[in-house]
XYZ file of C-alpha atoms in Angstrom:
381
model
C -2.911 12.813 -27.010
C -1.016 12.870 -23.831
C 1.882 10.691 -23.045
C 0.103 8.558 -20.531
C -2.177 7.202 -23.160
C 0.069 6.749 -26.174
C -0.240 3.184 -27.721
C 3.865 2.419 -27.006
C 2.958 3.537 -23.156
C 0.095 1.021 -22.570
C 1.555 -1.672 -24.733
C 4.628 -1.659 -22.514
C 2.161 -1.637 -19.405
C 0.235 -4.609 -21.019
C 3.703 -6.672 -21.117
C 3.264 -6.738 -17.665
C 0.752 -9.787 -17.911
C 3.338 -11.754 -17.521
C 5.663 -12.146 -14.773
C 8.728 -13.029 -16.821
C 8.430 -9.607 -19.005
C 9.600 -8.073 -15.533
C 13.436 -9.033 -16.358
C 13.301 -6.698 -19.517
C 12.249 -3.548 -17.402
C 15.516 -2.749 -15.765
C 15.341 -0.995 -12.431
C 11.632 -1.854 -11.571
C 11.214 -3.744 -8.318
C 8.457 -5.041 -6.263
C 8.568 -2.435 -3.846
C 7.649 0.159 -7.131
C 4.789 -2.052 -7.989
C 3.511 -2.232 -4.707
C 3.906 1.532 -3.831
C 2.108 2.058 -7.037
C -0.905 -0.332 -6.219
C -1.423 1.221 -2.579
C -1.715 4.738 -4.122
C -3.902 3.919 -7.067
C -6.302 2.048 -4.378
C -6.118 4.434 -1.419
C -6.249 7.679 -3.989
C -3.950 9.264 -1.716
C -0.252 9.219 -1.099
C -0.594 10.035 2.739
C -3.070 7.030 3.146
C -0.731 4.777 1.285
C 1.955 5.541 2.867
C 0.232 4.593 6.212
C -0.724 1.492 4.645
C 2.697 0.790 3.637
C 4.466 1.705 6.918
C 6.616 4.130 4.615
C 7.163 7.857 4.720
C 5.141 9.838 2.042
C 8.466 11.514 0.285
C 9.678 7.814 0.259
C 6.849 6.557 -1.439
C 6.440 9.900 -3.916
C 9.820 9.058 -5.370
C 8.945 5.218 -5.197
C 6.071 5.981 -7.819
C 8.076 8.708 -10.025
C 10.512 6.200 -10.671
C 8.093 3.668 -11.793
C 6.690 6.382 -13.968
C 10.193 6.767 -15.523
C 10.860 3.411 -15.797
C 7.772 2.487 -18.039
C 7.765 6.045 -19.678
C 4.276 6.942 -18.625
C 2.398 9.078 -16.100
C 0.231 6.609 -14.119
C -1.270 9.268 -11.597
C -2.871 12.463 -11.979
C -1.691 14.619 -9.123
C -3.254 17.902 -7.919
C -3.353 19.651 -4.390
C -6.613 17.797 -3.632
C -6.986 14.830 -5.333
C -4.902 11.698 -6.700
C -6.405 10.034 -10.052
C -5.174 7.036 -11.758
C -4.342 7.851 -15.445
C -5.622 5.532 -18.254
C -2.328 4.019 -18.362
C -2.471 3.748 -14.426
C -6.112 2.073 -14.380
C -4.870 -0.361 -16.737
C -1.609 -1.142 -14.879
C -3.566 -1.470 -11.536
C -5.846 -3.969 -13.081
C -3.029 -6.173 -14.133
C -0.956 -5.783 -10.744
C -4.284 -6.396 -8.643
C -3.916 -9.637 -10.178
C -0.161 -10.433 -10.680
C 0.838 -9.301 -7.129
C -1.291 -11.560 -4.808
C -0.103 -14.810 -7.188
C 3.458 -13.622 -6.785
C 3.128 -13.613 -3.290
C 1.497 -16.695 -3.167
C 4.467 -18.407 -4.911
C 7.426 -17.148 -2.681
C 5.370 -18.039 0.426
C 7.808 -20.805 2.413
C 7.190 -24.320 1.248
C 8.415 -25.641 4.668
C 5.002 -24.733 6.425
C 1.517 -23.470 5.574
C 1.290 -19.799 5.802
C -1.735 -18.207 7.547
C -4.513 -17.725 5.427
C -5.528 -14.267 5.517
C -9.463 -13.396 6.004
C -10.672 -9.949 5.049
C -13.294 -8.084 6.799
C -15.340 -4.654 6.764
C -17.543 -4.983 9.770
C -17.252 -7.359 12.709
C -16.810 -11.135 11.453
C -20.201 -13.048 12.340
C -20.388 -15.386 14.965
C -20.394 -18.559 12.709
C -16.735 -17.381 11.761
C -15.570 -18.487 15.030
C -16.330 -22.348 14.483
C -15.592 -22.114 10.649
C -12.000 -20.839 11.760
C -11.428 -23.382 14.368
C -12.724 -26.199 11.825
C -10.232 -25.037 9.293
C -7.226 -24.747 11.507
C -7.968 -27.986 12.314
C -8.240 -29.506 9.175
C -5.277 -27.714 7.422
C -2.784 -26.879 10.199
C -2.452 -23.573 9.071
C -3.521 -20.434 11.213
C -5.741 -17.575 9.994
C -4.612 -13.977 10.170
C -7.612 -11.134 10.069
C -7.517 -8.253 7.891
C -9.674 -5.390 8.361
C -10.000 -3.182 5.530
C -12.365 -0.373 4.614
C -12.843 -1.127 1.043
C -15.704 -2.437 -0.925
C -14.198 -6.201 -1.383
C -12.402 -6.246 2.044
C -8.728 -6.179 0.632
C -9.419 -8.759 -2.047
C -9.011 -6.198 -5.041
C -5.589 -5.187 -3.595
C -4.344 -8.609 -2.713
C -3.792 -8.287 0.927
C -6.646 -10.633 1.634
C -6.992 -14.377 0.265
C -10.620 -14.819 1.018
C -13.110 -12.509 2.893
C -16.116 -12.119 4.629
C -18.910 -9.691 2.801
C -22.091 -8.191 3.742
C -24.584 -7.523 0.691
C -24.865 -8.088 -2.607
C -21.827 -8.566 -4.926
C -21.698 -6.898 -8.452
C -21.883 -9.481 -11.633
C -18.491 -8.079 -12.410
C -16.460 -8.407 -9.543
C -14.808 -11.825 -10.910
C -15.634 -13.582 -7.521
C -16.885 -16.427 -6.138
C -19.169 -16.504 -3.573
C -21.248 -18.627 -0.880
C -23.777 -17.472 1.300
C -22.978 -18.577 5.237
C -26.013 -16.770 6.864
C -28.576 -13.976 6.820
C -28.813 -11.197 9.368
C -31.609 -9.308 10.713
C -31.657 -5.408 10.168
C -31.987 -2.572 12.577
C -32.767 1.241 12.335
C -30.193 3.411 14.066
C -31.742 6.430 15.542
C -30.268 9.702 17.133
C -31.325 9.879 20.860
C -31.308 13.749 20.319
C -32.140 14.740 16.454
C -30.288 17.833 15.863
C -32.472 20.663 14.708
C -32.283 22.164 11.131
C -29.153 24.384 10.620
C -27.480 23.317 14.028
C -23.857 25.225 13.506
C -21.250 22.927 13.561
C -22.745 19.496 13.613
C -23.321 19.057 9.587
C -21.346 17.544 7.015
C -18.964 19.823 4.974
C -21.344 21.322 2.074
C -24.557 19.194 3.318
C -27.504 20.930 4.934
C -29.249 19.594 8.054
C -32.509 17.649 7.777
C -35.463 19.938 7.368
C -37.909 20.641 10.136
C -40.269 17.930 9.027
C -37.573 15.462 8.949
C -36.472 16.407 12.112
C -39.846 16.129 13.649
C -40.161 12.483 11.927
C -36.900 11.514 13.754
C -38.030 12.766 17.176
C -41.273 10.919 16.850
C -39.641 7.787 16.253
C -37.273 8.106 18.821
C -39.061 5.899 21.336
C -40.389 3.246 19.041
C -39.388 -0.628 19.920
C -40.111 -1.768 16.465
C -40.241 0.056 13.263
C -41.897 -1.139 9.883
C -39.421 -1.076 7.001
C -41.879 1.227 4.991
C -41.795 3.950 7.663
C -38.159 4.725 6.867
C -39.284 5.859 3.202
C -40.251 9.744 4.829
C -37.200 9.959 6.748
C -33.620 11.379 5.732
C -31.028 8.111 5.074
C -27.229 8.457 6.238
C -25.392 6.062 3.667
C -21.920 4.382 4.126
C -20.976 4.199 0.175
C -17.768 2.134 0.844
C -18.697 -0.636 3.174
C -22.034 -0.475 3.886
C -25.393 -2.366 2.807
C -28.286 -0.231 2.305
C -29.219 2.633 -0.353
C -32.342 4.610 -1.083
C -33.228 2.400 -3.552
C -33.748 -0.653 -1.370
C -37.314 1.297 -1.117
C -40.166 1.468 -4.449
C -39.056 3.970 -6.628
C -42.358 5.717 -5.461
C -41.920 6.132 -1.917
C -38.076 5.894 -0.870
C -36.016 7.980 1.976
C -33.990 11.005 0.461
C -30.149 10.869 0.985
C -29.082 13.115 3.762
C -25.625 12.654 3.530
C -22.908 9.922 2.855
C -20.111 8.321 4.657
C -16.727 6.664 3.616
C -16.683 4.321 6.509
C -18.401 2.803 9.564
C -17.136 5.422 11.873
C -18.073 8.542 9.686
C -21.844 6.693 9.418
C -22.032 6.082 13.377
C -21.019 9.766 13.678
C -23.220 10.932 11.226
C -26.338 9.273 12.671
C -25.638 10.324 16.257
C -25.109 13.927 15.251
C -28.778 13.845 14.055
C -28.346 13.965 10.284
C -30.711 11.208 9.595
C -31.381 7.815 10.414
C -29.281 4.874 9.700
C -29.585 1.032 8.948
C -26.774 -1.888 10.059
C -27.231 -5.480 10.712
C -28.170 -6.670 14.480
C -24.897 -7.848 15.165
C -22.934 -5.340 13.691
C -25.311 -2.703 15.977
C -24.647 -5.251 18.838
C -20.772 -4.429 18.454
C -21.041 -1.007 18.075
C -23.199 0.640 20.815
C -22.987 4.359 20.816
C -24.462 7.065 23.714
C -25.999 8.915 21.226
C -27.482 6.393 18.826
C -30.797 3.604 19.743
C -30.992 0.645 17.712
C -34.650 -0.252 16.904
C -35.798 -3.712 15.478
C -37.175 -3.626 11.816
C -40.184 -5.524 10.286
C -40.704 -6.273 6.867
C -37.055 -5.580 6.080
C -35.180 -7.656 3.127
C -32.393 -9.507 4.884
C -28.722 -9.071 4.768
C -26.620 -12.023 2.980
C -23.156 -12.511 4.522
C -21.079 -14.308 2.187
C -17.764 -15.473 1.752
C -15.906 -14.151 -1.455
C -12.812 -15.458 -3.150
C -11.456 -14.708 -6.716
C -13.148 -16.701 -9.348
C -9.517 -17.550 -10.914
C -6.478 -18.299 -9.280
C -7.731 -18.444 -5.819
C -4.943 -19.524 -2.897
C -5.521 -23.407 -2.200
C -6.015 -22.655 1.217
C -8.726 -19.979 0.479
C -10.563 -22.650 -1.386
C -10.305 -24.919 1.598
C -12.010 -22.408 3.853
C -14.608 -21.641 1.301
C -15.534 -25.203 0.864
C -15.685 -25.499 4.589
C -17.601 -22.640 4.757
C -20.023 -24.026 1.849
C -20.444 -27.116 4.027
C -21.169 -25.411 7.782
C -23.757 -22.885 6.264
C -25.499 -26.247 4.315
C -25.373 -28.222 7.616
C -27.054 -25.159 9.511
C -29.980 -25.046 6.794
C -30.534 -28.957 7.594
C -30.172 -30.027 4.384
C -27.689 -30.505 1.137
C -25.550 -27.351 0.279
C -27.564 -25.468 -2.639
C -25.294 -24.301 -5.511
C -24.372 -20.944 -3.763
C -21.639 -20.439 -6.253
C -22.526 -21.041 -9.577
C -21.829 -18.209 -12.088
C -19.818 -14.917 -11.371
C -22.173 -13.719 -8.229
C -22.456 -16.749 -6.680
C -26.381 -16.386 -6.067
C -27.473 -19.480 -6.860
C -30.187 -21.111 -4.705
C -29.235 -18.940 -1.822
C -31.250 -16.295 -3.004
C -34.432 -19.002 -2.814
C -33.336 -20.258 0.478
C -33.075 -16.553 1.696
C -36.420 -15.803 0.605
C -38.270 -18.236 2.821
C -36.568 -16.335 5.891
C -37.318 -12.913 4.747
C -41.449 -13.630 5.057
C -43.525 -12.830 7.609
C -43.945 -10.055 9.972
C -40.614 -10.754 11.956
C -38.567 -10.717 9.237
C -36.003 -8.222 9.299
C -32.378 -7.520 7.382
C -30.811 -5.989 4.696
C -30.727 -7.221 0.865
C -28.371 -5.100 -1.080
C -25.274 -2.894 -0.444
C -22.955 -3.793 -2.874
C -19.159 -5.167 -2.694
C -17.535 -3.080 -5.026
C -14.868 -4.421 -6.791
C -13.147 -1.384 -7.475
C -15.679 -0.493 -9.907
C -18.931 -0.224 -7.993
C -20.318 1.281 -4.419
C -22.122 0.006 -1.472
C -24.305 1.633 0.741
C -24.484 1.558 4.723
């Protein structure tokens, strides 16, 4: 058994479950814990150092000092990857909850600190009125936090409440409420690449075959597409913050996976390069025009729910206020009393029923899955 998985090491890590036990671990400071948390989430010392705005050598020394103090290896490092060990995963799970609570406790009591509103893609217009109502009601400001992570920084403690598109996994430990539903559009390359065109394919991927390329060209000038028409085309998927996967289509007729992307910009460029068709929401498409992409309206596609989400337990009081205001705003927009959108761990409640009515009919468009990932899952774009 390796040193990082010994019962003694894990027991010592488990003792971090209470803040009082930090006093018994001489030499461990908040910078050690924050440094490890950043590396465990970014899976890269380079990206973690950029996030913390420190040098990579200093971050490496910080993590090693923490490992030495705990007597456990927290990260497996190679020249190509960084992965948490069993002990590292356990410590990450503890710190992801503890550090945000500690930060909240240390905020100045003389005045409200800004609420950190996390997001992964452009905020819907409804958030402008919601933010104004929140600031008027509480006197607190709102700081916007953009993160390319499945839960928009909520899992790392960088956000207090977040706006998420798509479904939220049941094991994410969140409360959610649906703000609105967004229609879906297809993203088509203006000039689909020919099969095997050199220099344009993602590493390790082959280009779309001739049939798929011909299919993309055939759709290039269409103004409206049916959801079912995409089933025969290669699909570009954002696996981190996207909302569309092949499994949204029936098992017997669904698009093949052309390539994956780790963030929206990669997804956009993969579509522009002709690797396949992409799918996003109409408001997001409107904020991201691209000279090599045409956005085309979709019929009969499932709608994308846009949700507010916050931790199911120990949420910041300001996040609770923002969440409540968001639920009220959504209920008023629906023209009736607020449905129980945040009952249970996923927070779907009656919102699914409300959304179904909007999804029926020829012109209903949008996206229905894509998953917020609570450190464990994946999302598609």
